[in-house]
Short mmCIF file of C-alpha atoms in Angstrom, two decimals:
data_model
loop_
_atom_site.label_atom_id
_atom_site.label_comp_id
_atom_site.label_asym_id
_atom_site.label_seq_id
_atom_site.Cartn_x
_atom_site.Cartn_y
_atom_site.Cartn_z
CA MET A 1 0.13 -0.09 -0.07
CA ALA A 2 1.25 3.14 -1.09
CA ARG A 3 2.05 5.77 1.50
CA ARG A 4 -0.67 8.52 2.18
CA GLY A 5 0.63 12.21 1.69
CA ALA A 6 0.35 14.74 3.90
CA THR A 7 -3.54 15.27 3.84
CA ILE A 8 -4.46 15.71 7.79
CA LEU A 9 -4.89 19.43 8.89
CA HIS A 10 -4.86 20.38 12.58
CA ALA A 11 -6.55 23.70 12.53
CA ASP A 12 -5.97 25.54 16.34
CA LEU A 13 -7.07 28.99 16.89
CA ASP A 14 -4.29 31.18 18.79
CA ALA A 15 -4.95 32.13 22.26
CA PHE A 16 -8.86 31.92 21.84
CA TYR A 17 -10.74 33.38 24.56
CA ALA A 18 -8.32 36.23 24.91
CA SER A 19 -8.11 36.71 21.07
CA VAL A 20 -11.89 36.88 21.25
CA GLU A 21 -12.07 39.50 23.47
CA GLN A 22 -9.67 41.65 22.10
CA LEU A 23 -12.24 41.19 18.94
CA LEU A 24 -15.18 42.41 20.67
CA ASP A 25 -13.05 45.39 22.10
CA PRO A 26 -10.21 46.50 20.32
CA SER A 27 -9.05 48.79 23.11
CA LEU A 28 -7.89 46.08 24.36
CA ARG A 29 -5.83 44.86 21.02
CA GLY A 30 -1.95 44.96 21.20
CA ILE A 31 -1.85 44.67 25.29
CA PRO A 32 -1.58 42.34 27.78
CA ILE A 33 -4.99 40.74 28.58
CA ALA A 34 -6.42 37.84 30.87
CA VAL A 35 -9.31 36.04 31.23
CA GLY A 36 -10.26 35.42 35.06
CA GLY A 37 -9.80 37.08 38.07
CA GLY A 38 -8.80 35.15 40.62
CA VAL A 39 -7.01 32.32 38.45
CA VAL A 40 -5.81 33.06 34.65
CA LEU A 41 -8.23 31.22 32.49
CA ALA A 42 -6.47 32.34 29.32
CA ALA A 43 -3.89 34.75 28.64
CA SER A 44 -3.15 37.04 25.24
CA TYR A 45 0.28 36.71 23.70
CA GLU A 46 0.86 40.07 25.07
CA ALA A 47 0.75 38.97 28.63
CA LYS A 48 2.63 35.18 27.72
CA ALA A 49 5.51 37.30 26.87
CA PHE A 50 5.88 38.26 30.75
CA GLY A 51 5.44 34.96 31.66
CA VAL A 52 1.20 35.11 32.46
CA ALA A 53 0.04 31.57 31.79
CA GLY A 54 -3.26 29.63 32.41
CA GLY A 55 -3.84 28.69 35.80
CA MET A 56 -2.14 31.08 37.28
CA SER A 57 -3.28 33.23 40.59
CA GLY A 58 -4.38 36.12 39.28
CA ARG A 59 -1.90 37.54 42.03
CA GLN A 60 0.79 36.08 40.81
CA ALA A 61 0.19 36.71 37.10
CA ARG A 62 -0.63 40.74 38.53
CA GLN A 63 3.19 40.63 39.86
CA LEU A 64 4.56 39.21 36.57
CA CYS A 65 2.92 41.59 34.70
CA PRO A 66 1.71 44.87 37.08
CA GLN A 67 -0.22 46.05 33.48
CA LEU A 68 -2.28 43.23 33.20
CA THR A 69 -5.70 43.57 32.63
CA PHE A 70 -8.58 41.34 33.37
CA VAL A 71 -11.55 40.74 31.89
CA ALA A 72 -14.80 38.61 32.73
CA GLY A 73 -15.27 37.10 29.06
CA HIS A 74 -18.51 36.18 26.72
CA LEU A 75 -19.00 32.63 27.38
CA GLY A 76 -22.09 32.84 24.71
CA GLU A 77 -19.65 34.36 22.31
CA TYR A 78 -17.05 32.09 22.34
CA GLN A 79 -19.31 29.11 21.46
CA ARG A 80 -20.61 31.34 18.54
CA ILE A 81 -17.29 32.27 16.92
CA ALA A 82 -15.80 28.85 17.06
CA ASP A 83 -18.77 27.34 15.35
CA ARG A 84 -18.01 30.07 12.71
CA VAL A 85 -14.75 28.67 12.28
CA MET A 86 -15.68 25.06 12.47
CA ASP A 87 -17.98 26.05 9.74
CA VAL A 88 -15.37 27.24 7.66
CA LEU A 89 -13.44 24.19 7.82
CA GLY A 90 -16.57 22.11 6.89
CA ASP A 91 -17.36 24.16 3.59
CA VAL A 92 -13.86 22.36 2.48
CA THR A 93 -14.32 18.72 4.13
CA PRO A 94 -16.84 16.72 5.88
CA ASP A 95 -14.21 15.16 7.75
CA VAL A 96 -13.85 17.60 10.64
CA GLU A 97 -13.35 15.82 14.02
CA ARG A 98 -13.69 18.63 16.33
CA ILE A 99 -11.79 17.67 19.53
CA SER A 100 -12.23 20.99 21.57
CA ILE A 101 -13.92 24.43 21.47
CA ASP A 102 -11.50 25.84 19.29
CA GLU A 103 -9.15 22.89 18.07
CA ALA A 104 -9.98 20.11 15.26
CA PHE A 105 -8.56 17.92 12.71
CA CYS A 106 -9.35 17.64 8.85
CA ASP A 107 -8.46 15.06 6.28
CA VAL A 108 -8.99 17.22 3.06
CA ALA A 109 -7.60 13.76 0.97
CA GLY A 110 -10.83 14.16 -1.21
CA ALA A 111 -10.78 17.84 -1.81
CA GLY A 112 -7.88 18.08 -3.88
CA ARG A 113 -10.19 18.46 -7.31
CA LEU A 114 -11.80 21.44 -6.38
CA PHE A 115 -9.30 23.48 -3.61
CA GLY A 116 -5.99 22.76 -4.64
CA SER A 117 -3.29 21.22 -2.48
CA PRO A 118 -3.08 20.75 1.42
CA ALA A 119 -0.73 23.45 1.71
CA THR A 120 -3.58 25.72 -0.52
CA ILE A 121 -6.86 24.67 1.52
CA ALA A 122 -5.08 25.49 4.82
CA ALA A 123 -3.46 28.79 3.76
CA ASP A 124 -7.28 29.41 2.46
CA ILE A 125 -8.78 28.36 5.51
CA ARG A 126 -6.33 30.50 7.41
CA ARG A 127 -7.35 33.83 5.38
CA ARG A 128 -11.19 33.11 5.51
CA VAL A 129 -11.23 32.60 9.14
CA LYS A 130 -9.05 36.23 9.41
CA ALA A 131 -10.95 38.09 7.07
CA GLU A 132 -14.68 36.97 8.12
CA ILE A 133 -13.94 36.15 11.89
CA GLY A 134 -11.08 38.28 12.19
CA LEU A 135 -9.34 35.74 14.23
CA PRO A 136 -5.59 34.35 14.23
CA ILE A 137 -5.59 30.76 13.45
CA SER A 138 -2.46 28.25 13.49
CA ILE A 139 -2.78 25.32 10.89
CA GLY A 140 -0.35 21.97 10.85
CA VAL A 141 -0.38 19.91 7.77
CA ALA A 142 1.16 16.42 7.70
CA ARG A 143 0.33 12.75 7.21
CA THR A 144 -0.72 11.74 10.63
CA LYS A 145 -3.08 13.31 13.08
CA HIS A 146 0.10 13.59 15.92
CA LEU A 147 2.37 14.91 13.37
CA ALA A 148 -0.25 17.45 12.46
CA LYS A 149 -0.87 18.61 16.01
CA ILE A 150 2.85 19.23 16.30
CA ALA A 151 3.00 21.35 13.41
CA SER A 152 0.57 23.58 14.29
CA GLN A 153 2.25 23.89 17.80
CA VAL A 154 5.50 24.99 15.83
CA ALA A 155 3.42 26.94 13.76
CA LYS A 156 1.77 29.16 16.26
CA PRO A 157 1.43 32.57 16.67
CA ASP A 158 -0.90 32.73 13.67
CA GLY A 159 1.27 30.14 11.24
CA LEU A 160 1.34 27.68 8.92
CA VAL A 161 3.41 24.60 8.92
CA VAL A 162 3.61 21.75 6.15
CA VAL A 163 5.24 18.54 7.18
CA GLU A 164 5.97 16.56 3.87
CA PRO A 165 6.53 12.52 4.40
CA GLU A 166 10.00 12.61 3.11
CA HIS A 167 10.66 15.56 5.78
CA GLU A 168 8.92 13.84 8.74
CA VAL A 169 12.22 12.73 10.63
CA ALA A 170 14.38 15.77 10.03
CA PHE A 171 11.31 17.82 11.16
CA LEU A 172 10.88 15.86 14.68
CA ARG A 173 14.23 15.17 15.91
CA PRO A 174 15.01 18.48 16.81
CA LEU A 175 11.65 19.27 18.64
CA PRO A 176 11.43 19.06 22.70
CA VAL A 177 9.50 15.94 23.98
CA SER A 178 7.00 18.09 25.63
CA LEU A 179 5.45 18.96 22.07
CA MET A 180 4.25 15.27 21.74
CA TRP A 181 0.69 14.36 22.98
CA GLY A 182 0.17 12.49 26.18
CA VAL A 183 3.90 13.97 27.56
CA GLY A 184 3.00 15.86 30.52
CA PRO A 185 5.40 17.53 33.10
CA VAL A 186 6.03 13.98 35.23
CA THR A 187 6.88 12.16 31.78
CA GLN A 188 9.42 14.51 30.47
CA GLU A 189 11.39 14.32 33.84
CA ARG A 190 11.32 10.67 33.62
CA LEU A 191 12.62 10.96 30.13
CA ALA A 192 14.79 13.77 30.98
CA SER A 193 16.12 11.59 34.03
CA ARG A 194 17.60 9.02 30.93
CA GLY A 195 18.82 12.09 28.74
CA ILE A 196 15.46 12.08 26.22
CA THR A 197 14.87 15.55 25.80
CA THR A 198 13.83 15.72 21.98
CA ILE A 199 11.76 13.67 19.59
CA GLY A 200 14.79 12.53 18.27
CA ASP A 201 16.43 10.89 21.39
CA LEU A 202 12.96 9.39 21.83
CA ALA A 203 12.88 7.96 18.62
CA ALA A 204 16.55 6.40 18.80
CA ALA A 205 15.56 4.92 22.46
CA ASP A 206 15.29 1.22 23.07
CA PRO A 207 11.30 0.49 23.18
CA GLY A 208 11.60 -2.00 25.89
CA ALA A 209 13.60 0.36 28.11
CA LEU A 210 10.96 3.26 27.41
CA ARG A 211 8.14 0.55 28.45
CA GLY A 212 10.10 -0.20 31.64
CA LEU A 213 10.70 3.72 32.45
CA LEU A 214 6.94 4.86 31.17
CA GLY A 215 4.92 1.68 31.97
CA GLU A 216 3.76 -0.52 28.73
CA ALA A 217 1.08 1.31 27.38
CA ALA A 218 2.53 4.84 27.57
CA GLY A 219 6.05 3.62 26.42
CA THR A 220 5.09 1.41 23.48
CA LYS A 221 2.78 4.74 22.30
CA LEU A 222 5.14 7.22 22.78
CA SER A 223 7.72 5.00 20.73
CA ALA A 224 5.47 4.38 18.01
CA LEU A 225 4.39 8.36 17.85
CA ALA A 226 7.96 9.54 17.94
CA ALA A 227 8.40 7.07 14.84
CA THR A 228 5.81 9.01 13.21
CA GLU A 229 3.50 5.85 13.00
CA ASP A 230 -0.42 7.36 13.77
CA PRO A 231 -2.68 4.86 12.00
CA ARG A 232 -5.18 6.69 13.71
CA PRO A 233 -8.34 8.32 10.88
CA VAL A 234 -10.02 11.70 11.02
CA ARG A 235 -13.34 10.76 12.34
CA GLY A 236 -16.05 13.64 11.52
CA GLY A 237 -19.18 13.59 12.84
CA ARG A 238 -18.37 11.20 15.79
CA ARG A 239 -20.53 11.79 18.94
CA ALA A 240 -18.80 12.27 22.40
CA SER A 241 -17.67 9.22 24.58
CA SER A 242 -17.50 11.19 27.73
CA MET A 243 -18.56 14.68 29.30
CA GLY A 244 -16.70 16.22 32.07
CA ALA A 245 -16.73 19.88 33.66
CA GLN A 246 -13.97 20.98 35.83
CA SER A 247 -13.43 23.94 38.18
CA ALA A 248 -10.07 25.63 38.83
CA PHE A 249 -9.97 28.28 42.02
CA PRO A 250 -6.97 29.78 43.92
CA ARG A 251 -5.30 27.01 46.82
CA CYS A 252 -8.04 26.16 49.22
CA PRO A 253 -7.94 23.96 52.13
CA PRO A 254 -10.62 20.90 51.23
CA THR A 255 -13.20 21.88 53.44
CA VAL A 256 -16.53 19.87 53.56
CA GLN A 257 -18.33 23.37 52.43
CA LEU A 258 -15.81 23.88 49.65
CA ARG A 259 -16.55 20.55 48.22
CA ALA A 260 -20.03 20.26 48.51
CA GLN A 261 -20.08 23.55 46.61
CA VAL A 262 -17.55 22.71 43.99
CA ILE A 263 -18.60 18.61 43.43
CA GLY A 264 -22.87 20.16 43.62
CA HIS A 265 -21.86 22.51 40.46
CA LEU A 266 -19.90 20.11 38.31
CA ALA A 267 -22.57 17.64 38.78
CA ASP A 268 -25.37 19.65 38.29
CA ARG A 269 -23.27 21.09 34.90
CA ILE A 270 -22.79 17.22 33.84
CA GLY A 271 -26.11 15.98 34.95
CA SER A 272 -28.57 18.52 33.20
CA ARG A 273 -25.82 18.22 29.67
CA LEU A 274 -25.98 14.30 29.45
CA ARG A 275 -29.95 14.81 30.29
CA SER A 276 -30.37 17.18 27.19
CA LYS A 277 -28.72 14.54 25.12
CA ARG A 278 -30.46 11.78 26.82
CA ARG A 279 -27.54 10.38 27.88
CA ALA A 280 -26.29 8.59 30.51
CA GLY A 281 -22.77 6.79 32.22
CA ARG A 282 -21.65 4.42 33.94
CA THR A 283 -17.98 5.22 34.63
CA VAL A 284 -17.73 8.16 36.82
CA THR A 285 -13.96 9.93 37.18
CA VAL A 286 -12.76 12.78 39.51
CA ARG A 287 -9.50 14.81 39.08
CA VAL A 288 -8.10 16.32 42.46
CA ARG A 289 -5.43 19.12 41.46
CA PHE A 290 -3.33 20.10 44.18
CA ALA A 291 -1.21 23.09 44.62
CA GLY A 292 2.22 22.46 43.05
CA LEU A 293 0.15 21.37 40.16
CA ARG A 294 0.09 17.62 41.33
CA SER A 295 -2.71 15.77 39.87
CA VAL A 296 -4.46 12.36 40.77
CA THR A 297 -7.84 10.83 39.43
CA ARG A 298 -10.38 7.97 41.44
CA SER A 299 -12.57 6.80 38.70
CA VAL A 300 -15.44 3.72 39.69
CA THR A 301 -17.74 2.00 37.00
CA LEU A 302 -21.98 1.71 38.30
CA PRO A 303 -23.69 -0.99 37.81
CA ALA A 304 -26.24 1.24 36.03
CA PRO A 305 -25.63 4.18 33.77
CA VAL A 306 -26.23 7.52 35.74
CA SER A 307 -27.34 11.44 34.78
CA ALA A 308 -29.25 12.41 37.67
CA THR A 309 -27.27 15.30 39.35
CA ARG A 310 -27.56 14.25 43.05
CA THR A 311 -26.61 10.70 42.09
CA LEU A 312 -23.12 11.77 40.38
CA ALA A 313 -22.39 14.90 42.99
CA ASP A 314 -22.87 11.46 45.54
CA VAL A 315 -20.58 9.16 43.41
CA ALA A 316 -18.02 11.85 42.94
CA GLU A 317 -17.81 12.75 46.82
CA GLY A 318 -16.50 9.44 47.73
CA LEU A 319 -14.05 9.42 44.75
CA VAL A 320 -12.73 12.99 46.12
CA SER A 321 -13.32 11.83 49.49
CA ALA A 322 -10.71 8.79 48.36
CA ALA A 323 -8.01 10.93 47.00
CA LEU A 324 -7.72 13.35 49.86
CA ALA A 325 -7.28 10.67 52.08
CA ASP A 326 -3.77 10.15 50.21
CA HIS A 327 -3.00 13.67 50.99
CA PRO A 328 -4.46 14.90 54.05
CA GLN A 329 -2.52 17.90 54.12
CA ALA A 330 -2.62 19.30 50.88
CA ASP A 331 -4.47 22.33 49.44
CA LEU A 332 -6.60 22.28 46.40
CA THR A 333 -6.58 24.00 43.17
CA LEU A 334 -8.76 22.45 41.37
CA LEU A 335 -11.80 19.68 40.87
CA GLY A 336 -12.74 17.74 38.16
CA ILE A 337 -15.56 15.24 37.04
CA SER A 338 -16.11 13.10 33.80
CA VAL A 339 -18.33 10.69 32.88
CA SER A 340 -17.74 8.06 30.47
CA HIS A 341 -19.13 4.66 29.12
CA LEU A 342 -22.06 6.75 27.57
CA VAL A 343 -25.47 4.78 26.44
CA ASP A 344 -28.47 6.31 25.26
CA GLU A 345 -31.18 7.37 27.82
CA PRO A 346 -34.71 8.30 26.08
CA SER A 347 -36.61 7.52 29.26
CA LEU A 348 -35.92 5.68 32.96
CA GLN A 349 -36.30 1.94 33.49
CA LEU A 350 -37.76 1.39 36.65
CA GLU A 351 -36.46 -1.74 38.92
CA LEU A 352 -37.90 -3.87 41.47
CA PRO A 353 -36.94 -3.40 45.44
CA LEU A 354 -34.48 -6.44 45.32
CA GLY A 355 -32.46 -5.22 48.59
CA LEU A 356 -29.42 -4.78 46.67
CA SER A 357 -26.00 -3.48 48.03
CA ASP A 358 -25.81 -1.38 45.20
CA GLU A 359 -29.34 0.23 45.17
CA ALA A 360 -27.87 3.76 46.53
CA VAL A 361 -26.82 4.69 42.92
CA ARG A 362 -29.15 2.63 40.85
CA PRO A 363 -31.47 4.97 38.74
CA GLY A 364 -34.21 2.93 38.76
CA THR A 365 -34.87 2.44 42.08
CA ALA A 366 -37.55 4.77 44.29
CA ALA A 367 -34.86 7.03 45.44
CA GLY A 368 -33.03 7.08 41.85
CA ALA A 369 -36.38 7.70 40.18
CA ALA A 370 -37.08 10.48 42.29
CA ARG A 371 -33.92 12.19 41.80
CA TRP A 372 -34.31 11.82 37.87
CA SER A 373 -38.04 12.99 38.40
CA VAL A 374 -36.76 16.36 40.29
CA ASP A 375 -33.78 16.71 37.68
CA GLN A 376 -36.40 16.48 34.60
CA SER A 377 -38.88 19.06 35.92
CA MET A 378 -35.44 21.80 36.71
CA ASP A 379 -34.12 20.87 33.71
CA ALA A 380 -38.06 22.06 31.90
CA VAL A 381 -38.01 25.24 34.40
CA ARG A 382 -34.29 26.37 32.92
CA LYS A 383 -35.28 26.00 29.38
CA ARG A 384 -38.16 28.21 29.74
CA PHE A 385 -36.80 30.65 31.99
CA GLY A 386 -33.20 30.36 32.14
CA ARG A 387 -30.44 28.41 34.03
CA GLN A 388 -30.14 30.62 37.16
CA ALA A 389 -34.20 30.25 37.31
CA VAL A 390 -33.60 27.40 39.84
CA GLY A 391 -31.11 25.14 41.07
CA TYR A 392 -29.88 23.09 44.14
CA ALA A 393 -29.37 24.88 47.37
CA ASN A 394 -25.64 24.10 47.92
CA VAL A 395 -24.55 25.53 44.64
CA ALA A 396 -27.60 28.31 44.02
CA LEU A 397 -27.16 29.79 47.58
CA SER A 398 -23.15 29.86 47.38
CA ALA A 399 -21.45 33.21 47.16
CA ARG A 400 -18.58 31.14 45.45
CA THR A 401 -17.82 32.19 41.79
CA PHE A 402 -17.39 29.18 39.78
CA VAL A 403 -15.08 28.59 36.98
CA PRO A 404 -17.65 27.96 33.76
CA ASP A 405 -17.26 24.61 32.02
CA GLU A 406 -16.35 26.29 29.17
CA PHE A 407 -12.93 26.66 30.38
CA ARG A 408 -12.55 23.44 31.74
CA GLU A 409 -9.33 22.93 29.78
CA LEU A 410 -7.54 26.20 29.88
CA ALA A 411 -5.90 26.19 33.54
CA GLU A 412 -3.70 23.72 31.83
CA ARG A 413 -4.18 24.43 27.79
CA ASP A 414 -3.88 27.93 26.64
CA GLY A 415 -2.45 27.99 23.20
#
């Protein structure tokens, strides 16, 4: 089989949230700004030049950049504008795989006769996004998804990088391993301990040694990616395999009140989104980030798929408590919940009371059905009168300002 050409595009809007704020308010253009307040959720490139980054406390950001301007953010505008960018991609090919609000993969292998070479298509997309929407966008073009994503990172800000198949090894060899998918600070440190700092070093390393250092799955995956092996196709139109939300905040002791409010808020957001799609999930995962950016995760697979807010909150509280038991003195900076193994749930299937040990988390029991019914009523009220019309008391009456779900990955990713 002939090796395919460089037909996969990774399009990534530059400093998206901050760029939108500068688009909406021209007086913010060219000056350092940050979206957020107590925590920096996104920073403009002008702010990044001073070292300001997502996940940083507002106080630290102001110390680095005294002239920093904070803006609250326009959530509805972010989604609307990002959707317009995705429409531009969709004008070129139906094979668009959106992986976040502001980035997507495209496969343009079938678009050549209409629109030209992949490099020409990428340049036209960038021109249209700038002219029609007013935002900078970086695009990487390559043979595989992994290479295209790295190329778009190299292209930032506001650039285009095309990696032809015959130049892949030369392109990757000098780049830092931190650009690779799946290489976070911990993995980067482990690799550095063995003298592996570039992708070229990683490609030359013994695969067996990497598996011993990083584990079977991670070692095998990174060895393959460093060798430019990535068979994953662009999958357009996929349904989400999970739903999640997280909330970042300045470091706080893990008090019962804090946990109840944040977990309640996140469970409410996820539960309402699941029900709006008529879906439910069996696996609940929590992410707990402590001061110093050290994170732990805990998960459990339930006997039946759930979407009820209070059930999600109860399960998440148990998982968070287990995580905190291993770190009793640590302050928190982020809590996150995700639900996976999703299935369709057009209606609730009731169950007989059999006295099972897990009935508390089964949605079809009397208690589970009551929770589901309450949520359905709340969803109907919110649909008519707005989300703030009704809510659970521990969240609705809280004075805490929550980081919106639309920002759920910005504390770690702000490109």
